[in-house]
Structures are given as C-alpha cells and as structure tokens.
mmCIF file of C-alpha atoms and ligand atoms in Angstrom:
data_model
loop_
_atom_site.group_PDB
_atom_site.id
_atom_site.type_symbol
_atom_site.label_atom_id
_atom_site.label_comp_id
_atom_site.label_asym_id
_atom_site.label_seq_id
_atom_site.Cartn_x
_atom_site.Cartn_y
_atom_site.Cartn_z
ATOM 1 C CA MET A 137 138.714 129.248 124.370
ATOM 2 C CA ASP A 138 136.457 130.040 121.446
ATOM 3 C CA GLY A 139 135.127 127.940 118.613
ATOM 4 C CA PRO A 140 132.897 124.922 118.348
ATOM 5 C CA GLN A 141 133.008 122.162 120.928
ATOM 6 C CA VAL A 142 135.040 119.069 120.040
ATOM 7 C CA PRO A 143 132.801 115.971 119.680
ATOM 8 C CA ILE A 144 134.382 113.273 121.827
ATOM 9 C CA LEU A 145 132.204 110.514 120.320
ATOM 10 C CA GLY A 146 132.630 111.674 116.725
ATOM 11 C CA LEU A 147 136.438 111.596 116.458
ATOM 12 C CA THR A 148 139.205 109.035 116.771
ATOM 13 C CA LEU A 149 141.748 109.687 119.531
ATOM 14 C CA GLU A 150 144.113 111.159 116.971
ATOM 15 C CA GLY A 151 141.404 113.465 115.601
ATOM 16 C CA PHE A 152 140.279 114.426 119.086
ATOM 17 C CA LEU A 153 143.794 115.411 120.189
ATOM 18 C CA ALA A 154 144.345 117.406 116.993
ATOM 19 C CA ALA A 155 141.056 119.270 117.495
ATOM 20 C CA ALA A 156 141.852 119.828 121.181
ATOM 21 C CA LYS A 157 145.212 121.355 120.259
ATOM 22 C CA GLU A 158 143.549 123.630 117.733
ATOM 23 C CA ARG A 159 141.082 124.766 120.390
ATOM 24 C CA GLY A 160 143.919 125.654 122.755
ATOM 25 C CA ALA A 161 142.893 122.927 125.209
ATOM 26 C CA PHE A 162 146.483 122.006 125.997
ATOM 27 C CA ARG A 163 146.979 125.315 127.805
ATOM 28 C CA SER A 164 144.939 123.888 130.695
ATOM 29 C CA MET A 165 145.283 120.130 130.165
ATOM 30 C CA GLN A 166 148.240 117.934 129.249
ATOM 31 C CA PRO A 167 147.812 115.910 126.014
ATOM 32 C CA GLN A 168 148.309 112.683 128.017
ATOM 33 C CA GLU A 169 145.554 113.693 130.413
ATOM 34 C CA CYS A 170 143.334 114.502 127.455
ATOM 35 C CA ALA A 171 144.011 111.060 125.943
ATOM 36 C CA ARG A 172 143.249 109.357 129.274
ATOM 37 C CA MET A 173 139.952 111.230 129.487
ATOM 38 C CA TYR A 174 139.092 110.139 125.941
ATOM 39 C CA ARG A 175 139.884 106.469 126.619
ATOM 40 C CA ALA A 176 138.005 106.399 129.922
ATOM 41 C CA PHE A 177 134.961 107.988 128.300
ATOM 42 C CA HIS A 178 134.849 105.535 125.397
ATOM 43 C CA ARG A 179 136.042 102.350 127.043
ATOM 44 C CA GLU A 180 134.595 102.643 130.551
ATOM 45 C CA GLY A 181 131.822 105.171 130.017
ATOM 46 C CA ALA A 182 133.479 107.383 132.616
ATOM 47 C CA ALA A 183 133.595 111.181 132.603
ATOM 48 C CA PRO A 184 135.914 113.166 134.913
ATOM 49 C CA ALA A 185 134.515 114.241 138.284
ATOM 50 C CA GLY A 186 132.780 117.536 137.589
ATOM 51 C CA GLY A 187 132.016 116.504 134.003
ATOM 52 C CA LEU A 188 133.794 116.920 130.706
ATOM 53 C CA PRO A 189 135.597 120.231 130.079
ATOM 54 C CA ALA A 190 133.485 122.956 128.449
ATOM 55 C CA TRP A 191 135.332 122.626 125.124
ATOM 56 C CA VAL A 192 134.264 118.983 124.768
ATOM 57 C CA HIS A 193 130.917 118.092 123.250
ATOM 58 C CA ASP A 194 129.395 115.245 125.245
ATOM 59 C CA GLY A 195 127.590 113.339 122.486
ATOM 60 C CA ARG A 196 125.698 111.000 124.795
ATOM 61 C CA ARG A 197 121.962 110.941 124.185
ATOM 62 C CA PRO A 198 119.188 110.053 126.629
ATOM 63 C CA VAL A 199 117.730 106.574 126.338
ATOM 64 C CA ASN A 200 114.082 107.263 125.557
ATOM 65 C CA ALA A 201 112.657 103.773 125.415
ATOM 66 C CA VAL A 202 113.603 100.123 125.688
ATOM 67 C CA HIS A 203 111.518 97.282 124.239
ATOM 68 C CA VAL A 204 112.325 93.675 124.939
ATOM 69 C CA ASP A 205 111.154 90.755 122.837
ATOM 70 C CA GLY A 206 112.512 87.416 123.929
ATOM 71 C CA GLU A 207 116.261 87.872 123.939
ATOM 72 C CA THR A 208 116.253 90.878 121.611
ATOM 73 C CA LEU A 209 116.257 94.419 122.904
ATOM 74 C CA LYS A 210 115.448 97.575 120.960
ATOM 75 C CA PHE A 211 116.278 100.987 122.369
ATOM 76 C CA THR A 212 115.795 104.527 121.162
ATOM 77 C CA LEU A 213 117.987 107.554 121.838
ATOM 78 C CA GLY A 214 116.593 111.073 121.874
ATOM 79 C CA LEU A 215 117.958 113.565 119.360
ATOM 80 C CA ASP A 216 117.444 117.303 119.189
ATOM 81 C CA GLY A 217 114.043 118.321 117.858
ATOM 82 C CA GLY A 218 112.227 115.272 119.230
ATOM 83 C CA LEU A 219 113.647 112.762 116.731
ATOM 84 C CA GLU A 220 115.069 109.425 117.789
ATOM 85 C CA THR A 221 117.612 106.859 116.677
ATOM 86 C CA GLU A 222 116.686 103.199 116.945
ATOM 87 C CA SER A 223 119.127 100.392 117.682
ATOM 88 C CA VAL A 224 118.768 96.697 118.404
ATOM 89 C CA VAL A 225 120.885 94.429 120.612
ATOM 90 C CA ILE A 226 120.729 90.878 119.229
ATOM 91 C CA PRO A 227 122.191 87.803 120.956
ATOM 92 C CA MET A 228 124.118 85.305 118.831
ATOM 93 C CA ARG A 229 124.352 81.785 120.230
ATOM 94 C CA HIS A 230 127.420 79.833 119.187
ATOM 95 C CA ARG A 231 127.913 76.084 118.895
ATOM 96 C CA ASP A 232 130.060 76.007 122.028
ATOM 97 C CA GLY A 233 127.168 77.490 124.034
ATOM 98 C CA THR A 234 128.637 80.973 124.370
ATOM 99 C CA VAL A 235 126.555 84.039 123.544
ATOM 100 C CA THR A 236 127.874 87.219 121.962
ATOM 101 C CA ARG A 237 125.906 90.333 121.145
ATOM 102 C CA THR A 238 125.519 92.202 117.906
ATOM 103 C CA LEU A 239 124.437 95.809 117.866
ATOM 104 C CA CYS A 240 122.380 96.894 114.883
ATOM 105 C CA VAL A 241 122.820 100.653 114.457
ATOM 106 C CA SER A 242 120.927 103.270 112.471
ATOM 107 C CA SER A 243 122.698 105.681 110.151
ATOM 108 C CA GLN A 244 119.675 107.908 109.467
ATOM 109 C CA VAL A 245 116.318 108.742 110.996
ATOM 110 C CA GLY A 246 113.968 107.216 108.442
ATOM 111 C CA CYS A 247 115.140 106.374 104.940
ATOM 112 C CA ALA A 248 114.670 107.733 101.414
ATOM 113 C CA MET A 249 115.051 104.418 99.589
ATOM 114 C CA GLY A 250 111.376 103.440 99.716
ATOM 115 C CA CYS A 251 111.715 99.635 99.758
ATOM 116 C CA ARG A 252 108.130 98.433 99.743
ATOM 117 C CA PHE A 253 108.591 95.683 102.332
ATOM 118 C CA CYS A 254 110.255 97.951 104.893
ATOM 119 C CA GLU A 255 108.737 99.660 107.906
ATOM 120 C CA THR A 256 111.381 102.401 107.955
ATOM 121 C CA ALA A 257 110.490 103.382 104.390
ATOM 122 C CA GLN A 258 107.085 104.451 105.661
ATOM 123 C CA MET A 259 108.744 107.324 107.511
ATOM 124 C CA GLY A 260 110.565 108.811 104.544
ATOM 125 C CA LEU A 261 113.943 110.367 105.308
ATOM 126 C CA MET A 262 113.926 112.754 108.231
ATOM 127 C CA ARG A 263 117.632 113.357 108.533
ATOM 128 C CA SER A 264 121.012 111.694 108.499
ATOM 129 C CA LEU A 265 122.967 111.043 111.672
ATOM 130 C CA SER A 266 126.360 112.534 112.462
ATOM 131 C CA PRO A 267 129.345 110.275 113.314
ATOM 132 C CA SER A 268 128.836 111.200 116.959
ATOM 133 C CA GLU A 269 125.159 110.168 116.857
ATOM 134 C CA ILE A 270 126.097 106.816 115.317
ATOM 135 C CA VAL A 271 128.830 106.109 117.883
ATOM 136 C CA ALA A 272 126.470 107.242 120.673
ATOM 137 C CA GLN A 273 124.415 104.101 119.939
ATOM 138 C CA LEU A 274 127.356 101.853 120.888
ATOM 139 C CA HIS A 275 128.159 104.000 123.910
ATOM 140 C CA ALA A 276 124.552 103.751 125.123
ATOM 141 C CA ALA A 277 124.397 99.978 124.491
ATOM 142 C CA ARG A 278 127.557 99.473 126.544
ATOM 143 C CA PHE A 279 126.966 101.872 129.378
ATOM 144 C CA SER A 280 123.408 103.268 129.626
ATOM 145 C CA VAL A 281 120.768 100.835 128.433
ATOM 146 C CA ALA A 282 119.128 98.810 131.212
ATOM 147 C CA ASN A 283 120.051 95.135 130.956
ATOM 148 C CA PRO A 284 116.971 93.153 132.013
ATOM 149 C CA TRP A 285 118.822 89.823 131.969
ATOM 150 C CA ALA A 286 121.960 90.640 133.925
ATOM 151 C CA GLY A 287 120.577 93.531 135.967
ATOM 152 C CA GLY A 288 122.285 96.921 135.962
ATOM 153 C CA THR A 289 123.132 98.598 132.690
ATOM 154 C CA GLY A 290 124.991 97.795 129.526
ATOM 155 C CA PHE A 291 125.914 94.935 127.220
ATOM 156 C CA GLU A 292 129.163 93.601 125.885
ATOM 157 C CA VAL A 293 128.961 94.230 122.164
ATOM 158 C CA LYS A 294 131.102 92.196 119.789
ATOM 159 C CA ASN A 295 129.648 92.974 116.368
ATOM 160 C CA ILE A 296 128.256 96.100 114.769
ATOM 161 C CA VAL A 297 125.951 95.912 111.771
ATOM 162 C CA PHE A 298 124.694 98.966 109.914
ATOM 163 C CA MET A 299 121.263 97.467 109.318
ATOM 164 C CA GLY A 300 119.060 99.765 111.365
ATOM 165 C CA MET A 301 117.161 102.740 110.009
ATOM 166 C CA GLY A 302 118.598 104.330 106.889
ATOM 167 C CA GLU A 303 120.756 103.533 103.890
ATOM 168 C CA PRO A 304 124.387 103.794 105.074
ATOM 169 C CA MET A 305 125.659 104.658 101.586
ATOM 170 C CA ASP A 306 123.335 107.665 101.606
ATOM 171 C CA ASN A 307 125.282 109.023 104.591
ATOM 172 C CA LEU A 308 128.645 107.478 103.850
ATOM 173 C CA ASP A 309 130.950 110.254 105.052
ATOM 174 C CA ALA A 310 129.411 110.023 108.515
ATOM 175 C CA VAL A 311 129.277 106.211 108.438
ATOM 176 C CA MET A 312 132.967 105.898 107.514
ATOM 177 C CA ALA A 313 133.966 108.489 110.127
ATOM 178 C CA ALA A 314 131.943 106.515 112.704
ATOM 179 C CA ILE A 315 133.620 103.240 111.635
ATOM 180 C CA ARG A 316 137.006 104.827 112.324
ATOM 181 C CA VAL A 317 135.890 105.603 115.882
ATOM 182 C CA LEU A 318 134.097 102.300 116.437
ATOM 183 C CA THR A 319 137.240 100.381 115.436
ATOM 184 C CA ASP A 320 139.796 102.701 117.095
ATOM 185 C CA ARG A 321 141.400 100.629 119.857
ATOM 186 C CA ASN A 322 141.292 103.694 122.098
ATOM 187 C CA ALA A 323 137.561 104.111 121.491
ATOM 188 C CA GLY A 324 135.013 101.457 120.426
ATOM 189 C CA ALA A 325 137.739 98.812 119.950
ATOM 190 C CA ILE A 326 135.468 96.691 117.743
ATOM 191 C CA ALA A 327 137.592 94.601 115.382
ATOM 192 C CA PRO A 328 136.951 95.599 111.731
ATOM 193 C CA VAL A 329 136.143 91.951 110.940
ATOM 194 C CA HIS A 330 133.136 92.366 113.235
ATOM 195 C CA VAL A 331 131.742 95.412 111.410
ATOM 196 C CA THR A 332 129.287 95.021 108.529
ATOM 197 C CA VAL A 333 127.777 97.745 106.378
ATOM 198 C CA SER A 334 124.583 96.740 104.636
ATOM 199 C CA THR A 335 123.458 98.576 101.529
ATOM 200 C CA VAL A 336 120.450 98.585 99.281
ATOM 201 C CA GLY A 337 122.983 98.403 96.430
ATOM 202 C CA ARG A 338 124.229 101.939 95.914
ATOM 203 C CA THR A 339 127.200 101.337 93.629
ATOM 204 C CA ASP A 340 128.885 104.704 94.228
ATOM 205 C CA GLY A 341 128.840 103.924 97.946
ATOM 206 C CA ILE A 342 130.114 100.370 97.429
ATOM 207 C CA ARG A 343 133.062 101.768 95.481
ATOM 208 C CA ARG A 344 133.895 104.358 98.155
ATOM 209 C CA TYR A 345 133.479 101.818 100.955
ATOM 210 C CA GLY A 346 135.850 99.583 98.966
ATOM 211 C CA ASP A 347 138.388 102.418 99.058
ATOM 212 C CA LEU A 348 138.191 102.335 102.864
ATOM 213 C CA LEU A 349 138.944 98.587 102.799
ATOM 214 C CA ARG A 350 142.100 99.348 100.840
ATOM 215 C CA GLU A 351 143.382 101.450 103.736
ATOM 216 C CA ARG A 352 145.723 99.782 106.189
ATOM 217 C CA GLY A 353 143.815 98.127 109.029
ATOM 218 C CA PHE A 354 140.390 98.144 107.370
ATOM 219 C CA HIS A 355 140.639 95.283 104.855
ATOM 220 C CA ARG A 356 138.561 92.954 107.058
ATOM 221 C CA LEU A 357 135.436 95.124 107.090
ATOM 222 C CA ASN A 358 132.373 93.365 105.714
ATOM 223 C CA LEU A 359 129.752 94.223 103.143
ATOM 224 C CA ALA A 360 126.146 93.054 102.967
ATOM 225 C CA VAL A 361 123.793 93.817 100.102
ATOM 226 C CA SER A 362 120.021 93.752 100.180
ATOM 227 C CA LEU A 363 119.226 91.845 96.962
ATOM 228 C CA ASN A 364 115.726 90.489 97.562
ATOM 229 C CA ALA A 365 114.942 89.573 93.967
ATOM 230 C CA PRO A 366 116.170 87.280 91.192
ATOM 231 C CA ASN A 367 115.779 89.816 88.369
ATOM 232 C CA ASP A 368 115.230 93.497 87.558
ATOM 233 C CA ARG A 369 111.485 93.112 87.041
ATOM 234 C CA VAL A 370 110.837 91.932 90.614
ATOM 235 C CA ARG A 371 113.545 94.069 92.179
ATOM 236 C CA SER A 372 112.356 97.313 90.587
ATOM 237 C CA GLU A 373 108.866 96.552 91.836
ATOM 238 C CA ILE A 374 109.863 96.222 95.483
ATOM 239 C CA MET A 375 113.035 98.369 95.552
ATOM 240 C CA PRO A 376 112.859 101.697 93.670
ATOM 241 C CA VAL A 377 116.662 102.024 93.784
ATOM 242 C CA ASN A 378 116.853 99.253 91.188
ATOM 243 C CA ARG A 379 115.339 101.515 88.521
ATOM 244 C CA ALA A 380 118.456 103.705 88.759
ATOM 245 C CA GLU A 381 120.943 100.944 89.578
ATOM 246 C CA PRO A 382 119.888 97.695 87.892
ATOM 247 C CA ILE A 383 121.222 94.320 88.922
ATOM 248 C CA ALA A 384 123.911 94.131 86.202
ATOM 249 C CA ARG A 385 125.473 97.351 87.466
ATOM 250 C CA LEU A 386 125.263 96.129 91.057
ATOM 251 C CA MET A 387 126.938 92.826 90.168
ATOM 252 C CA GLU A 388 129.708 94.659 88.331
ATOM 253 C CA SER A 389 130.483 96.750 91.411
ATOM 254 C CA LEU A 390 130.434 93.658 93.650
ATOM 255 C CA LEU A 391 132.761 91.717 91.375
ATOM 256 C CA SER A 392 135.357 94.466 91.725
ATOM 257 C CA PHE A 393 134.822 94.945 95.476
ATOM 258 C CA PRO A 394 138.161 94.399 97.290
ATOM 259 C CA LYS A 395 137.042 91.706 99.713
ATOM 260 C CA ARG A 396 139.769 89.715 101.421
ATOM 261 C CA PRO A 397 140.585 86.204 100.149
ATOM 262 C CA ASN A 398 138.089 83.642 101.440
ATOM 263 C CA ALA A 399 135.663 86.321 102.583
ATOM 264 C CA ALA A 400 132.167 86.287 101.191
ATOM 265 C CA ILE A 401 129.833 89.180 100.573
ATOM 266 C CA CYS A 402 126.535 88.614 102.327
ATOM 267 C CA MET A 403 123.583 88.859 99.931
ATOM 268 C CA GLU A 404 120.387 89.403 101.889
ATOM 269 C CA TYR A 405 117.165 88.007 100.501
ATOM 270 C CA VAL A 406 113.935 88.892 102.263
ATOM 271 C CA LEU A 407 111.600 86.074 101.282
ATOM 272 C CA ILE A 408 108.157 87.462 100.457
ATOM 273 C CA PRO A 409 105.309 85.060 99.598
ATOM 274 C CA GLY A 410 104.184 85.321 95.993
ATOM 275 C CA VAL A 411 106.850 87.908 95.165
ATOM 276 C CA ASN A 412 110.254 86.194 95.165
ATOM 277 C CA ASP A 413 109.833 82.765 96.786
ATOM 278 C CA SER A 414 109.156 80.334 93.926
ATOM 279 C CA ASP A 415 111.468 77.501 92.844
ATOM 280 C CA ALA A 416 112.126 79.385 89.610
ATOM 281 C CA ASP A 417 113.065 82.494 91.617
ATOM 282 C CA CYS A 418 115.479 80.412 93.661
ATOM 283 C CA ASP A 419 117.126 78.907 90.566
ATOM 284 C CA GLU A 420 117.390 82.329 88.943
ATOM 285 C CA VAL A 421 118.961 83.999 91.966
ATOM 286 C CA CYS A 422 121.481 81.152 92.368
ATOM 287 C CA ALA A 423 122.478 81.463 88.694
ATOM 288 C CA LEU A 424 122.823 85.217 89.131
ATOM 289 C CA LEU A 425 125.105 84.848 92.147
ATOM 290 C CA ARG A 426 127.268 82.061 90.740
ATOM 291 C CA PRO A 427 130.160 84.315 89.583
ATOM 292 C CA LEU A 428 130.281 86.002 92.978
ATOM 293 C CA ARG A 429 131.749 84.467 96.112
ATOM 294 C CA CYS A 430 128.890 85.176 98.460
ATOM 295 C CA SER A 431 126.588 83.893 101.121
ATOM 296 C CA LEU A 432 122.861 84.035 100.439
ATOM 297 C CA ASN A 433 121.134 85.037 103.651
ATOM 298 C CA VAL A 434 117.428 84.204 103.481
ATOM 299 C CA ILE A 435 115.315 86.321 105.815
ATOM 300 C CA PRO A 436 111.648 85.445 106.261
ATOM 301 C CA TYR A 437 109.638 88.601 105.594
ATOM 302 C CA ASN A 438 108.413 90.402 108.733
ATOM 303 C CA PRO A 439 105.144 92.041 107.744
ATOM 304 C CA ARG A 440 105.318 95.783 108.281
ATOM 305 C CA ARG A 441 102.253 97.705 109.371
ATOM 306 C CA SER A 442 99.530 97.595 106.652
ATOM 307 C CA SER A 443 101.594 95.092 104.697
ATOM 308 C CA PRO A 444 100.110 93.743 101.462
ATOM 309 C CA TRP A 445 101.988 90.472 102.044
ATOM 310 C CA PRO A 446 101.895 87.943 104.886
ATOM 311 C CA ALA A 447 104.930 86.317 106.480
ATOM 312 C CA PRO A 448 106.083 83.211 104.577
ATOM 313 C CA GLU A 449 105.225 79.740 105.832
ATOM 314 C CA GLU A 450 108.145 78.012 107.510
ATOM 315 C CA GLU A 451 107.918 75.197 104.960
ATOM 316 C CA SER A 452 108.409 77.578 102.012
ATOM 317 C CA VAL A 453 111.424 79.182 103.722
ATOM 318 C CA GLN A 454 113.005 75.788 104.238
ATOM 319 C CA ARG A 455 112.199 74.688 100.695
ATOM 320 C CA PHE A 456 113.873 77.813 99.287
ATOM 321 C CA VAL A 457 116.989 77.329 101.413
ATOM 322 C CA ARG A 458 117.238 73.615 100.567
ATOM 323 C CA ARG A 459 116.892 74.340 96.871
ATOM 324 C CA ALA A 460 119.554 77.066 96.974
ATOM 325 C CA ILE A 461 121.968 74.667 98.692
ATOM 326 C CA ALA A 462 121.145 71.964 96.131
ATOM 327 C CA ASN A 463 122.005 74.548 93.474
ATOM 328 C CA GLY A 464 125.477 74.822 95.014
ATOM 329 C CA GLN A 465 124.864 78.203 96.613
ATOM 330 C CA PHE A 466 126.123 78.751 100.158
ATOM 331 C CA CYS A 467 122.902 79.719 101.896
ATOM 332 C CA LYS A 468 121.776 80.462 105.442
ATOM 333 C CA ARG A 469 118.395 81.130 106.924
ATOM 334 C CA ARG A 470 118.333 84.027 109.318
ATOM 335 C CA GLY A 471 116.084 83.574 112.355
ATOM 336 C CA THR A 472 113.467 86.233 112.965
ATOM 337 C CA LYS A 473 114.173 87.997 116.192
ATOM 338 C CA GLY A 474 112.280 90.849 117.778
ATOM 339 C CA ARG A 475 109.105 90.573 115.721
ATOM 340 C CA SER A 476 106.631 91.642 118.393
ATOM 341 C CA ALA A 477 108.716 94.649 119.480
ATOM 342 C CA MET A 478 108.939 95.811 115.841
ATOM 343 C CA ALA A 479 112.664 95.322 116.205
ATOM 344 C CA ALA A 480 113.094 92.745 113.494
ATOM 345 C CA CYS A 481 114.771 93.229 110.156
ATOM 346 C CA GLY A 482 113.051 95.922 108.086
ATOM 347 C CA GLN A 483 110.810 96.862 110.993
ATOM 348 C CA LEU A 484 112.598 99.782 112.582
ATOM 349 C CA GLY A 485 110.584 102.950 112.337
ATOM 350 C CA ASN A 486 109.042 105.008 115.031
ATOM 351 C CA GLU A 487 105.321 105.579 114.776
ATOM 352 C CA ARG A 488 105.425 108.624 117.033
ATOM 353 C CA ILE A 489 107.795 110.574 114.830
ATOM 354 C CA ARG A 490 106.518 109.284 111.524
ATOM 355 C CA SER A 491 104.192 112.235 111.005
ATOM 356 C CA ARG A 492 107.152 114.618 111.172
ATOM 357 C CA ARG A 493 108.584 114.131 107.741
ATOM 358 C CA PHE A 494 111.776 115.544 106.297
ATOM 359 C CA VAL A 495 113.207 117.497 109.154
ATOM 360 C CA ASP A 496 116.260 118.892 107.471
ATOM 361 C CA GLY A 497 119.808 119.331 108.669
ATOM 362 C CA ALA A 498 122.165 116.421 108.410
ATOM 363 C CA ALA A 499 124.762 118.007 110.626
ATOM 364 C CA GLU A 500 127.893 116.550 109.112
ATOM 365 C CA THR A 501 126.682 115.003 105.884
ATOM 366 C CA VAL A 502 125.632 115.744 102.367
ATOM 367 C CA GLN A 503 122.543 113.992 101.068
ATOM 368 C CA ILE A 504 122.808 112.273 97.714
ATOM 369 C CA ARG A 505 119.493 111.583 96.042
ATOM 370 C CA VAL A 506 119.189 108.451 93.952
ATOM 371 C CA PRO A 507 117.469 109.150 90.687
ATOM 372 C CA GLY A 508 114.329 107.084 90.658
ATOM 373 C CA ALA A 509 114.085 106.803 94.448
ATOM 374 C CA PRO A 510 110.984 108.395 95.871
ATOM 375 C CA ASP A 511 111.125 111.579 97.885
ATOM 376 C CA GLY A 512 108.529 110.342 100.294
ATOM 377 C CA PRO A 513 107.471 107.200 102.002
ATOM 378 C CA ALA A 514 106.748 104.177 99.868
ATOM 379 C CA ALA A 515 103.181 103.661 98.933
ATOM 380 C CA GLY A 516 103.434 100.052 100.129
HETATM 381 S S1 SF4 B 883 115.219 98.246 103.574
HETATM 382 FE FE1 SF4 B 883 116.905 99.606 104.193
HETATM 383 S S2 SF4 B 883 117.277 100.859 102.366
HETATM 384 FE FE2 SF4 B 883 115.243 99.938 102.080
HETATM 385 S S3 SF4 B 883 113.828 101.505 102.887
HETATM 386 FE FE3 SF4 B 883 114.300 100.065 104.551
HETATM 387 S S4 SF4 B 883 115.993 101.045 105.686
HETATM 388 FE FE4 SF4 B 883 115.858 102.015 103.654
#
C-alpha cells in the first residue's frame, strides 16, 4: 500500500474508515476489525499486539515532563524538531464533594497575538498544531501521564478547554477537526457541552465556530472570550488584536453568535492592578456587557516572568466581583491554580524552546495574520 499514513488520532471513525478504504487497507483487514482497532486505541489506549498496521500513523507523543502544583498538573508532549505542547489537568470540586477533571489543551506552540500579560506571548508563534497533535493531548492525559495522586497513569477527563498555548481561531481548521474527534463517541467521547473554545476575540473565527454550532450535534459547544478591558483604550494597550478588531466589532459578532437558549458566553477578565481593576472600570465593563447574556469570569492576574505588574490583592479582586454583581452582572471569580508550576492561566510557555522562534510548518493549517498583531513576542 502506498500513500501517506492515516492519522488515527486526527480523524473521526468515519474519516478514518474512509481514508483506510482509500489506502486499500480493507484488502488485509475487515472494516469492522478496523473500527474495533480505532475504538480500542481511542477509548482504552490499546494498540493491537505487534503494534498498529504500517498504514496507520500513531500520533501519540512522548511525555517529556510533568510538573505538579497542588492539585494541578502540567505536562508537555514532545513534537518533531524539539518543540513541545503544553497541557494542564485541573481538578474541579463540586458542591456534592465529587471531583471532575478539566484538560486545558494547546492549539499552537507559542502564540502570535502578543497579549502583554501573557507568558505564552513571550515565545512568539512557533507553529500551529495539527488535529492529531491536539487530540494527542487528551490521549496522553487519559493513558500516559503519571498520576501522582492515584498511582499508575492517566486521568478521567470530563471537560476540554482550548485555553492553553495559542489562539484557537488562528488555527481553526485544525481546532474544529480536533473537536470532531474529541466529541466522536467512538473516540474522545467528550460531550460537546463540556468543550469550550477560548478566543482573544477574532471575529472571523467566532463566525466560523458559530457555523460549527449550527451543525447537528454541536449546538452545545461553548465559547469563551478574553475581554480583559472595559474600553478600546485599555484593551488596545494590553491586547494588540484590539487595534484590528475593536470592542464594538467584537460585541457585534457575539450578539449574533448562535448560542443555545439559556447558555451564556464566558467573558474572561484578567484583573491587573492599575490597568483594569478600578470601580469605574468595573462599572464600564458591566455596562458594556449588559446587552449580552454572559458570565463575567474574573481571573486574578498571574505575573508572567519580568512582569511590569504585580498580582492583585485579594481584597481588590473581591471588591471588583462584588461590584459587578451589584451592577446586575453574573460574575464569578476564578481561583488561581498552578501558579508555582507556571501552569496557571496565561502562564504556559516553555523557557527551553523560547529561543527557537518561528519554526515554520503548520502541518495541516493555514496561518492567518491579524493586521496590527505583532510578528514577534510582546515587548511586555
Ligand atoms: S492570552 Fe492567549 S491569545 Fe493572548 S498571547 Fe496569550 S495565548 Fe495568545
């Protein structure tokens, strides 16, 4: 059999069987056997004795490092050329005492968006990940990463959030292809309602992601938007993307986003002392969000390396949240997890590979540059 290998982690079962047929795989293997192999690989982490057939591309990546901070675990997977993905396993405690785990995945190595408060921005964009490399993060979390709490390997993962390294809308073809695999009941089997894509506010991406929600079976996917400012002046200062896509344009795209009834878009607000944390900022952001059904998620700033700003005082975080609620805005404070392992929000970014900027070659994606976004790391 000639031709490229078929990526078992990068395709849904339907896509995998179609590609297998095209490769002539069914001359030596029954379609049912092929489907069983696919399910066992995704759902149990099991490969046939003797390994996968030669026509299958085994997309698993070696776990390079694991860092634990409290209950949060960050792991890196090795990619070709010495690059790495970074992912975080975060426990969520529920009122009834149960704990579920959320996996925060990366969609790129580094990021081109240059947000000034973000560790990943310091790397610049190295390359985008393929669908297979995104799904490999779930596969590793479930089957390969050492579990220091339970012993052995692997975690049960309930939620996936695209909040790791990279701007998902900058690699949307691969992200949407990965979502199809992550939610395929034969593969990742994560319910769409438990998948969230977080964007810096790329309106073309929000529109295309909205188109995916209009497809049968995907209407419960979630959207999160990194807002971080009450107005264009502050936002353009800390998020270069805002110079190309100002807040009014972002709000317009969110108002027409096809969210399901009673669902709320999550607006993320990294609270940075002296930048966006005053009472007036709070009132302004609440007024801005009033027409939108959304949840304001306040995230205390985690100082990146060489940060010009400190972390906010707990009192100022609470004051901001209280004031937002008093303004009638549904508002939550997100706890800071993983700070010492540099696994917290906006802190993913690998020092070792930072010097290797702009390795090219997004295998299955096309890069879209945002006018106004920097080509290199943020000055910070
Ligand atoms: S906050 Fe997100 S979009 Fe902004 S630079 Fe960091 S990873 Fe990129």
